[in-house]
Amino acid sequence: MAQKDLPFLLDSLYCEEEQHWEEGDEGRNYNDIITPQPKQLLEQDMLWEEEELSSLLSKEQENQSPMYEALERNPSLAGPRNDAVEWILKVNAYFSFSALTAVLAVNYFDRFFLRFHFQREKPWMSQLAAVACLSLAAKVEETQVPLLLDLQVEETRYVFEAKTIQRMEILVLSTLQWRMNPVTPLSFVDYTLRRLGLMNHPCWEFLFRCESLILCIISDFRFANYLPSVLATAMMLHVINSVEPCLAVDYHNQILATLGIDKDKVEECYKQIVKSTSEFCYQARKRKFRSIPGSPNGVMDACFSSDSSNDSWAAVASVSSSPEQLSKRSKGAPDHQHC
């Protein structure tokens, strides 16, 4: 819709207090005002969609985390990062949080992980950051968020006091400059479905498969090498190939044309997904079926402290739980730290 037509349409929302209508003219005047202009509306919709895509592509560059390059230079960071992401995924599944909550939490952690110096002799710092990042993501995305003590389930090695987690949340927020709504691969999946007009039931299933796929591969730091738009495109193509291989070529061309993504980068990312998806999806299924629901209330006293040059992050926490629950949670899990 052209800009000059906006005042005309807005005028239809108003009427003067003293207006005299002839009985025979009322229908004609009313129809004159609300005459639809489908061509102009379609043009305006397309303009909005193009602006939305341009905004997404611009923002993804701003929030891109150089995690891949950092781990290539310092492989020793891969272990703490993997442990933190795996814990985030377990707790995300435990509380039935959305896939976007997990994606946001990992995004926060990766961006914070690179800017804040983690010391190898203080392994509790990465877990504290993981708890804080998941808590923040849940507050952004979920309607119901558990208490900070309740959030620490699923084979938690350390248990932190609520005030300690809150202090870490503030540190994460300030380090990330309060930019807590980044563009993610799911942003582009959602945009593509709306752009192609695919919002019926089969497409909700398609979205669910895309969400499941990203949860399978997100712990692999190699995917941090790809922009969200590239990863989203490769994910969608992978799902299409697994569901409707005969239509893969047609949808492949439509999606690439819609997002305007570099085809070579998409193919590279797609090959990485094909290479990794079997292993990661197997691990995800194993994690799902072996996880034992746990209550944050169990008989346990965990106490730890660390002499640190960074005095603000000396962590001390204690929590109590039932003997039965401690027995369940201790199976296959590392011992909790004790004073």
Short mmCIF file of N, CA and C in Angstrom, two decimals, residues 25-186:
data_model
loop_
_atom_site.label_atom_id
_atom_site.label_comp_id
_atom_site.label_asym_id
_atom_site.label_seq_id
_atom_site.Cartn_x
_atom_site.Cartn_y
_atom_site.Cartn_z
N ASP A 25 -28.40 6.71 0.64
CA ASP A 25 -26.98 6.90 0.35
C ASP A 25 -26.07 6.17 1.34
N GLU A 26 -26.65 5.69 2.45
CA GLU A 26 -25.80 5.16 3.51
C GLU A 26 -24.97 3.98 3.04
N GLY A 27 -25.60 3.02 2.37
CA GLY A 27 -24.88 1.85 1.90
C GLY A 27 -23.81 2.22 0.90
N ARG A 28 -24.13 3.17 0.00
CA ARG A 28 -23.15 3.52 -1.03
C ARG A 28 -21.91 4.16 -0.42
N ASN A 29 -22.12 5.11 0.52
CA ASN A 29 -20.98 5.80 1.14
C ASN A 29 -20.12 4.83 1.96
N TYR A 30 -20.81 3.92 2.66
CA TYR A 30 -20.07 2.95 3.48
C TYR A 30 -19.20 2.07 2.59
N ASN A 31 -19.73 1.61 1.51
CA ASN A 31 -18.97 0.76 0.61
C ASN A 31 -17.81 1.51 -0.03
N ASP A 32 -18.02 2.81 -0.28
CA ASP A 32 -16.95 3.60 -0.87
C ASP A 32 -15.75 3.68 0.08
N ILE A 33 -16.03 3.75 1.38
CA ILE A 33 -14.95 3.92 2.35
C ILE A 33 -14.14 2.65 2.54
N ILE A 34 -14.80 1.49 2.58
CA ILE A 34 -14.10 0.26 2.94
C ILE A 34 -13.77 -0.61 1.73
N THR A 35 -13.82 -0.05 0.55
CA THR A 35 -13.48 -0.84 -0.63
C THR A 35 -12.09 -1.43 -0.48
N PRO A 36 -11.96 -2.75 -0.48
CA PRO A 36 -10.64 -3.35 -0.30
C PRO A 36 -9.74 -3.12 -1.49
N GLN A 37 -8.45 -3.09 -1.23
CA GLN A 37 -7.46 -2.91 -2.29
C GLN A 37 -6.43 -4.03 -2.14
N PRO A 38 -6.78 -5.24 -2.60
CA PRO A 38 -5.92 -6.39 -2.35
C PRO A 38 -4.52 -6.26 -2.92
N LYS A 39 -4.39 -5.63 -4.06
CA LYS A 39 -3.06 -5.51 -4.66
C LYS A 39 -2.15 -4.66 -3.79
N GLN A 40 -2.70 -3.54 -3.29
CA GLN A 40 -1.90 -2.66 -2.44
C GLN A 40 -1.58 -3.33 -1.10
N LEU A 41 -2.56 -4.07 -0.55
CA LEU A 41 -2.30 -4.78 0.70
C LEU A 41 -1.21 -5.83 0.52
N LEU A 42 -1.23 -6.53 -0.60
CA LEU A 42 -0.22 -7.53 -0.88
C LEU A 42 1.16 -6.89 -1.00
N GLU A 43 1.22 -5.74 -1.66
CA GLU A 43 2.49 -5.04 -1.80
C GLU A 43 3.03 -4.61 -0.43
N GLN A 44 2.12 -4.13 0.43
CA GLN A 44 2.55 -3.71 1.77
C GLN A 44 3.05 -4.90 2.58
N ASP A 45 2.35 -6.04 2.49
CA ASP A 45 2.78 -7.24 3.20
C ASP A 45 4.17 -7.67 2.74
N MET A 46 4.39 -7.63 1.44
CA MET A 46 5.69 -8.02 0.91
C MET A 46 6.79 -7.07 1.38
N LEU A 47 6.45 -5.78 1.46
CA LEU A 47 7.42 -4.80 1.95
C LEU A 47 7.78 -5.08 3.40
N TRP A 48 6.77 -5.35 4.23
CA TRP A 48 7.02 -5.67 5.63
C TRP A 48 7.88 -6.93 5.76
N GLU A 49 7.58 -7.94 4.95
CA GLU A 49 8.34 -9.18 5.02
C GLU A 49 9.80 -8.96 4.64
N GLU A 50 10.03 -8.13 3.61
CA GLU A 50 11.40 -7.84 3.21
C GLU A 50 12.14 -7.07 4.30
N GLU A 51 11.44 -6.15 4.95
CA GLU A 51 12.06 -5.40 6.04
C GLU A 51 12.38 -6.31 7.23
N GLU A 52 11.48 -7.25 7.51
CA GLU A 52 11.72 -8.19 8.60
C GLU A 52 12.95 -9.05 8.31
N LEU A 53 13.05 -9.55 7.08
CA LEU A 53 14.20 -10.37 6.71
C LEU A 53 15.49 -9.57 6.79
N SER A 54 15.44 -8.34 6.30
CA SER A 54 16.63 -7.49 6.35
C SER A 54 17.06 -7.25 7.80
N SER A 55 16.09 -7.07 8.68
CA SER A 55 16.40 -6.86 10.10
C SER A 55 17.02 -8.12 10.72
N LEU A 56 16.47 -9.28 10.39
CA LEU A 56 17.00 -10.53 10.92
C LEU A 56 18.44 -10.76 10.46
N LEU A 57 18.69 -10.52 9.18
CA LEU A 57 20.04 -10.74 8.64
C LEU A 57 21.05 -9.77 9.25
N SER A 58 20.58 -8.55 9.53
CA SER A 58 21.47 -7.56 10.13
C SER A 58 21.79 -7.92 11.59
N LYS A 59 20.77 -8.32 12.34
CA LYS A 59 20.96 -8.63 13.75
C LYS A 59 21.78 -9.90 13.97
N GLU A 60 21.67 -10.85 13.05
CA GLU A 60 22.42 -12.08 13.26
C GLU A 60 23.93 -11.84 13.19
N GLN A 61 24.32 -10.83 12.43
CA GLN A 61 25.74 -10.48 12.37
C GLN A 61 26.21 -9.86 13.68
N GLU A 62 25.34 -9.08 14.32
CA GLU A 62 25.70 -8.40 15.56
C GLU A 62 25.92 -9.38 16.71
N ASN A 63 25.08 -10.43 16.77
CA ASN A 63 25.12 -11.34 17.90
C ASN A 63 25.87 -12.63 17.62
N GLN A 64 26.55 -12.71 16.48
CA GLN A 64 27.27 -13.93 16.15
C GLN A 64 28.41 -14.15 17.13
N SER A 65 28.45 -15.35 17.71
CA SER A 65 29.50 -15.67 18.68
C SER A 65 30.66 -16.37 17.98
N PRO A 66 31.89 -15.89 18.17
CA PRO A 66 33.06 -16.54 17.56
C PRO A 66 33.51 -17.76 18.34
N MET A 67 32.55 -18.56 18.81
CA MET A 67 32.87 -19.71 19.64
C MET A 67 33.74 -20.72 18.89
N TYR A 68 33.43 -20.93 17.61
CA TYR A 68 34.18 -21.92 16.85
C TYR A 68 35.66 -21.57 16.80
N GLU A 69 35.97 -20.32 16.46
CA GLU A 69 37.37 -19.90 16.38
C GLU A 69 38.06 -20.00 17.74
N ALA A 70 37.32 -19.64 18.80
CA ALA A 70 37.91 -19.67 20.14
C ALA A 70 38.27 -21.09 20.56
N LEU A 71 37.39 -22.05 20.27
CA LEU A 71 37.67 -23.43 20.65
C LEU A 71 38.71 -24.07 19.75
N GLU A 72 38.81 -23.58 18.52
CA GLU A 72 39.88 -24.06 17.65
C GLU A 72 41.24 -23.62 18.20
N ARG A 73 41.30 -22.40 18.73
CA ARG A 73 42.55 -21.89 19.29
C ARG A 73 42.86 -22.50 20.65
N ASN A 74 41.82 -22.76 21.43
CA ASN A 74 42.01 -23.27 22.79
C ASN A 74 41.07 -24.46 23.02
N PRO A 75 41.45 -25.65 22.57
CA PRO A 75 40.58 -26.83 22.68
C PRO A 75 40.20 -27.19 24.11
N SER A 76 40.97 -26.72 25.09
CA SER A 76 40.68 -27.06 26.48
C SER A 76 39.35 -26.47 26.94
N LEU A 77 38.84 -25.47 26.22
CA LEU A 77 37.55 -24.87 26.57
C LEU A 77 36.38 -25.73 26.12
N ALA A 78 36.63 -26.68 25.22
CA ALA A 78 35.54 -27.48 24.66
C ALA A 78 34.85 -28.32 25.72
N GLY A 79 35.63 -28.88 26.66
CA GLY A 79 35.05 -29.72 27.70
C GLY A 79 34.07 -28.97 28.59
N PRO A 80 34.49 -27.85 29.22
CA PRO A 80 33.55 -27.09 30.05
C PRO A 80 32.33 -26.60 29.27
N ARG A 81 32.55 -26.20 28.02
CA ARG A 81 31.43 -25.73 27.22
C ARG A 81 30.45 -26.87 26.95
N ASN A 82 30.95 -28.03 26.60
CA ASN A 82 30.09 -29.18 26.31
C ASN A 82 29.32 -29.61 27.55
N ASP A 83 30.00 -29.65 28.71
CA ASP A 83 29.32 -30.02 29.95
C ASP A 83 28.19 -29.04 30.27
N ALA A 84 28.46 -27.76 30.09
CA ALA A 84 27.45 -26.75 30.39
C ALA A 84 26.24 -26.88 29.48
N VAL A 85 26.49 -27.06 28.18
CA VAL A 85 25.38 -27.17 27.22
C VAL A 85 24.58 -28.45 27.47
N GLU A 86 25.26 -29.55 27.76
CA GLU A 86 24.55 -30.80 28.05
C GLU A 86 23.66 -30.64 29.28
N TRP A 87 24.17 -29.95 30.30
CA TRP A 87 23.36 -29.72 31.50
C TRP A 87 22.15 -28.85 31.17
N ILE A 88 22.35 -27.82 30.38
CA ILE A 88 21.24 -26.96 29.98
C ILE A 88 20.16 -27.76 29.27
N LEU A 89 20.56 -28.65 28.36
CA LEU A 89 19.59 -29.45 27.61
C LEU A 89 18.84 -30.41 28.52
N LYS A 90 19.53 -31.00 29.49
CA LYS A 90 18.87 -31.92 30.41
C LYS A 90 17.82 -31.20 31.25
N VAL A 91 18.20 -30.07 31.81
CA VAL A 91 17.26 -29.33 32.66
C VAL A 91 16.12 -28.75 31.82
N ASN A 92 16.43 -28.32 30.61
CA ASN A 92 15.39 -27.81 29.72
C ASN A 92 14.33 -28.89 29.46
N ALA A 93 14.79 -30.13 29.22
CA ALA A 93 13.86 -31.24 29.01
C ALA A 93 13.12 -31.60 30.30
N TYR A 94 13.82 -31.55 31.43
CA TYR A 94 13.22 -31.90 32.72
C TYR A 94 12.00 -31.03 33.02
N PHE A 95 12.12 -29.73 32.76
CA PHE A 95 11.02 -28.81 33.04
C PHE A 95 10.11 -28.58 31.84
N SER A 96 10.35 -29.31 30.74
CA SER A 96 9.54 -29.17 29.52
C SER A 96 9.53 -27.74 29.01
N PHE A 97 10.68 -27.08 29.11
CA PHE A 97 10.82 -25.76 28.52
C PHE A 97 10.81 -25.89 27.00
N SER A 98 10.56 -24.79 26.32
CA SER A 98 10.54 -24.81 24.86
C SER A 98 11.95 -24.95 24.30
N ALA A 99 12.02 -25.34 23.03
CA ALA A 99 13.32 -25.44 22.36
C ALA A 99 14.00 -24.08 22.31
N LEU A 100 13.20 -23.03 22.13
CA LEU A 100 13.78 -21.69 22.05
C LEU A 100 14.46 -21.31 23.36
N THR A 101 13.91 -21.74 24.49
CA THR A 101 14.55 -21.46 25.78
C THR A 101 15.95 -22.06 25.83
N ALA A 102 16.09 -23.29 25.38
CA ALA A 102 17.41 -23.93 25.36
C ALA A 102 18.35 -23.22 24.41
N VAL A 103 17.84 -22.84 23.23
CA VAL A 103 18.68 -22.15 22.25
C VAL A 103 19.15 -20.81 22.79
N LEU A 104 18.26 -20.08 23.45
CA LEU A 104 18.64 -18.79 24.04
C LEU A 104 19.68 -18.99 25.14
N ALA A 105 19.47 -19.99 25.99
CA ALA A 105 20.40 -20.23 27.09
C ALA A 105 21.80 -20.54 26.56
N VAL A 106 21.88 -21.36 25.53
CA VAL A 106 23.19 -21.69 24.94
C VAL A 106 23.80 -20.46 24.28
N ASN A 107 22.97 -19.66 23.64
CA ASN A 107 23.46 -18.43 23.02
C ASN A 107 24.05 -17.50 24.08
N TYR A 108 23.33 -17.31 25.19
CA TYR A 108 23.84 -16.47 26.28
C TYR A 108 25.16 -17.02 26.79
N PHE A 109 25.19 -18.34 27.01
CA PHE A 109 26.39 -18.95 27.59
C PHE A 109 27.59 -18.78 26.66
N ASP A 110 27.40 -19.03 25.38
CA ASP A 110 28.53 -18.92 24.45
C ASP A 110 29.07 -17.50 24.40
N ARG A 111 28.17 -16.52 24.33
CA ARG A 111 28.61 -15.13 24.25
C ARG A 111 29.32 -14.71 25.55
N PHE A 112 28.78 -15.17 26.68
CA PHE A 112 29.39 -14.83 27.97
C PHE A 112 30.70 -15.60 28.17
N PHE A 113 30.71 -16.85 27.76
CA PHE A 113 31.86 -17.73 27.93
C PHE A 113 33.11 -17.14 27.27
N LEU A 114 32.92 -16.48 26.14
CA LEU A 114 34.06 -15.94 25.40
C LEU A 114 34.56 -14.62 25.98
N ARG A 115 33.68 -13.90 26.66
CA ARG A 115 34.07 -12.58 27.16
C ARG A 115 34.54 -12.62 28.61
N PHE A 116 34.18 -13.66 29.32
CA PHE A 116 34.55 -13.75 30.73
C PHE A 116 35.59 -14.85 30.87
N HIS A 117 36.70 -14.52 31.51
CA HIS A 117 37.82 -15.46 31.61
C HIS A 117 37.52 -16.55 32.64
N PHE A 118 37.34 -17.79 32.16
CA PHE A 118 37.12 -18.91 33.05
C PHE A 118 38.46 -19.57 33.38
N GLN A 119 38.65 -19.86 34.65
CA GLN A 119 39.89 -20.46 35.10
C GLN A 119 39.70 -21.97 35.27
N ARG A 120 40.64 -22.72 34.74
CA ARG A 120 40.53 -24.18 34.73
C ARG A 120 40.43 -24.75 36.14
N GLU A 121 41.09 -24.11 37.11
CA GLU A 121 41.08 -24.63 38.47
C GLU A 121 39.77 -24.30 39.20
N LYS A 122 38.88 -23.61 38.56
CA LYS A 122 37.58 -23.28 39.17
C LYS A 122 36.46 -23.76 38.26
N PRO A 123 36.26 -25.08 38.16
CA PRO A 123 35.26 -25.61 37.24
C PRO A 123 33.84 -25.23 37.59
N TRP A 124 33.61 -24.84 38.84
CA TRP A 124 32.26 -24.46 39.24
C TRP A 124 31.78 -23.20 38.53
N MET A 125 32.70 -22.39 38.01
CA MET A 125 32.30 -21.13 37.39
C MET A 125 31.47 -21.35 36.13
N SER A 126 31.86 -22.34 35.32
CA SER A 126 31.11 -22.59 34.08
C SER A 126 29.72 -23.13 34.40
N GLN A 127 29.60 -23.95 35.45
CA GLN A 127 28.27 -24.44 35.79
C GLN A 127 27.41 -23.33 36.37
N LEU A 128 28.00 -22.48 37.17
CA LEU A 128 27.24 -21.34 37.70
C LEU A 128 26.75 -20.46 36.55
N ALA A 129 27.59 -20.25 35.55
CA ALA A 129 27.17 -19.47 34.39
C ALA A 129 26.06 -20.17 33.63
N ALA A 130 26.12 -21.50 33.52
CA ALA A 130 25.08 -22.26 32.83
C ALA A 130 23.74 -22.12 33.55
N VAL A 131 23.77 -22.21 34.88
CA VAL A 131 22.53 -22.05 35.66
C VAL A 131 21.95 -20.66 35.44
N ALA A 132 22.81 -19.65 35.50
CA ALA A 132 22.34 -18.27 35.33
C ALA A 132 21.78 -18.05 33.93
N CYS A 133 22.44 -18.59 32.92
CA CYS A 133 21.99 -18.39 31.54
C CYS A 133 20.66 -19.09 31.29
N LEU A 134 20.48 -20.29 31.83
CA LEU A 134 19.20 -20.98 31.66
C LEU A 134 18.10 -20.25 32.41
N SER A 135 18.42 -19.75 33.60
CA SER A 135 17.43 -18.99 34.36
C SER A 135 16.99 -17.75 33.60
N LEU A 136 17.94 -17.03 33.03
CA LEU A 136 17.61 -15.83 32.26
C LEU A 136 16.78 -16.18 31.02
N ALA A 137 17.15 -17.24 30.32
CA ALA A 137 16.41 -17.65 29.13
C ALA A 137 14.98 -18.04 29.49
N ALA A 138 14.81 -18.74 30.60
CA ALA A 138 13.47 -19.12 31.03
C ALA A 138 12.63 -17.90 31.38
N LYS A 139 13.26 -16.90 31.99
CA LYS A 139 12.53 -15.67 32.33
C LYS A 139 12.12 -14.91 31.07
N VAL A 140 12.91 -15.03 30.02
CA VAL A 140 12.58 -14.35 28.76
C VAL A 140 11.46 -15.08 28.03
N GLU A 141 11.49 -16.41 28.02
CA GLU A 141 10.64 -17.18 27.12
C GLU A 141 9.48 -17.89 27.80
N GLU A 142 9.65 -18.35 29.04
CA GLU A 142 8.64 -19.19 29.69
C GLU A 142 7.65 -18.35 30.50
N THR A 143 6.46 -18.90 30.67
CA THR A 143 5.45 -18.23 31.50
C THR A 143 5.56 -18.62 32.96
N GLN A 144 6.12 -19.79 33.22
CA GLN A 144 6.33 -20.24 34.59
C GLN A 144 7.78 -20.66 34.75
N VAL A 145 8.45 -20.04 35.71
CA VAL A 145 9.88 -20.29 35.92
C VAL A 145 10.09 -20.84 37.33
N PRO A 146 10.77 -21.97 37.46
CA PRO A 146 11.00 -22.53 38.80
C PRO A 146 11.93 -21.65 39.63
N LEU A 147 11.92 -21.87 40.93
CA LEU A 147 12.84 -21.16 41.80
C LEU A 147 14.27 -21.54 41.45
N LEU A 148 15.20 -20.67 41.78
CA LEU A 148 16.59 -20.89 41.41
C LEU A 148 17.16 -22.17 42.01
N LEU A 149 16.77 -22.49 43.24
CA LEU A 149 17.22 -23.75 43.84
C LEU A 149 16.60 -24.94 43.13
N ASP A 150 15.33 -24.82 42.75
CA ASP A 150 14.65 -25.91 42.05
C ASP A 150 15.21 -26.14 40.66
N LEU A 151 15.82 -25.13 40.09
CA LEU A 151 16.36 -25.24 38.73
C LEU A 151 17.57 -26.17 38.67
N GLN A 152 18.19 -26.41 39.81
CA GLN A 152 19.45 -27.16 39.84
C GLN A 152 19.19 -28.65 40.05
N VAL A 153 18.77 -29.29 38.97
CA VAL A 153 18.49 -30.72 38.97
C VAL A 153 19.34 -31.37 37.89
N GLU A 154 19.11 -32.66 37.68
CA GLU A 154 19.79 -33.40 36.62
C GLU A 154 21.31 -33.45 36.80
N GLU A 155 21.74 -34.24 37.77
CA GLU A 155 23.16 -34.53 37.96
C GLU A 155 24.00 -33.26 38.16
N THR A 156 23.47 -32.36 38.96
CA THR A 156 24.20 -31.13 39.25
C THR A 156 25.37 -31.42 40.17
N ARG A 157 26.55 -31.04 39.75
CA ARG A 157 27.74 -31.31 40.55
C ARG A 157 27.85 -30.33 41.71
N TYR A 158 27.47 -29.09 41.45
CA TYR A 158 27.49 -28.06 42.49
C TYR A 158 26.08 -27.53 42.66
N VAL A 159 25.76 -27.11 43.87
CA VAL A 159 24.46 -26.49 44.13
C VAL A 159 24.72 -25.10 44.69
N PHE A 160 24.16 -24.11 44.03
CA PHE A 160 24.44 -22.72 44.38
C PHE A 160 23.26 -22.09 45.10
N GLU A 161 23.57 -21.21 46.01
CA GLU A 161 22.52 -20.43 46.67
C GLU A 161 21.89 -19.47 45.67
N ALA A 162 20.63 -19.12 45.94
CA ALA A 162 19.90 -18.24 45.02
C ALA A 162 20.61 -16.90 44.85
N LYS A 163 21.14 -16.35 45.94
CA LYS A 163 21.79 -15.04 45.83
C LYS A 163 23.06 -15.12 44.98
N THR A 164 23.73 -16.27 45.00
CA THR A 164 24.93 -16.43 44.16
C THR A 164 24.54 -16.46 42.68
N ILE A 165 23.45 -17.18 42.37
CA ILE A 165 22.98 -17.23 40.97
C ILE A 165 22.52 -15.86 40.51
N GLN A 166 21.84 -15.14 41.39
CA GLN A 166 21.36 -13.80 41.02
C GLN A 166 22.53 -12.87 40.70
N ARG A 167 23.59 -12.98 41.46
CA ARG A 167 24.77 -12.14 41.17
C ARG A 167 25.38 -12.51 39.83
N MET A 168 25.40 -13.80 39.52
CA MET A 168 25.91 -14.22 38.22
C MET A 168 24.98 -13.76 37.10
N GLU A 169 23.68 -13.76 37.34
CA GLU A 169 22.74 -13.25 36.33
C GLU A 169 23.04 -11.80 35.99
N ILE A 170 23.31 -11.00 37.02
CA ILE A 170 23.64 -9.60 36.78
C ILE A 170 24.93 -9.48 35.98
N LEU A 171 25.90 -10.32 36.29
CA LEU A 171 27.16 -10.28 35.55
C LEU A 171 26.95 -10.67 34.09
N VAL A 172 26.12 -11.69 33.85
CA VAL A 172 25.81 -12.09 32.47
C VAL A 172 25.11 -10.97 31.73
N LEU A 173 24.11 -10.38 32.36
CA LEU A 173 23.36 -9.29 31.72
C LEU A 173 24.26 -8.12 31.36
N SER A 174 25.10 -7.73 32.28
CA SER A 174 25.98 -6.59 32.01
C SER A 174 27.03 -6.93 30.96
N THR A 175 27.55 -8.16 31.00
CA THR A 175 28.55 -8.56 30.01
C THR A 175 27.96 -8.60 28.61
N LEU A 176 26.72 -9.05 28.50
CA LEU A 176 26.04 -9.11 27.20
C LEU A 176 25.35 -7.81 26.85
N GLN A 177 25.54 -6.80 27.69
CA GLN A 177 24.96 -5.47 27.47
C GLN A 177 23.44 -5.54 27.33
N TRP A 178 22.82 -6.45 28.06
CA TRP A 178 21.37 -6.60 28.12
C TRP A 178 20.75 -6.93 26.76
N ARG A 179 21.53 -7.48 25.87
CA ARG A 179 21.00 -7.90 24.56
C ARG A 179 20.57 -9.36 24.68
N MET A 180 19.34 -9.54 25.11
CA MET A 180 18.86 -10.88 25.45
C MET A 180 17.84 -11.41 24.46
N ASN A 181 17.68 -10.76 23.34
CA ASN A 181 16.73 -11.24 22.32
C ASN A 181 17.46 -11.41 20.99
N PRO A 182 18.44 -12.30 20.93
CA PRO A 182 19.23 -12.46 19.72
C PRO A 182 18.46 -13.18 18.63
N VAL A 183 18.93 -13.06 17.41
CA VAL A 183 18.39 -13.83 16.30
C VAL A 183 18.95 -15.24 16.39
N THR A 184 18.09 -16.23 16.27
CA THR A 184 18.49 -17.63 16.34
C THR A 184 18.06 -18.35 15.07
N PRO A 185 18.53 -19.57 14.85
CA PRO A 185 18.04 -20.33 13.69
C PRO A 185 16.53 -20.48 13.67
N LEU A 186 15.92 -20.58 14.86
CA LEU A 186 14.46 -20.72 14.91
C LEU A 186 13.76 -19.46 14.43
#
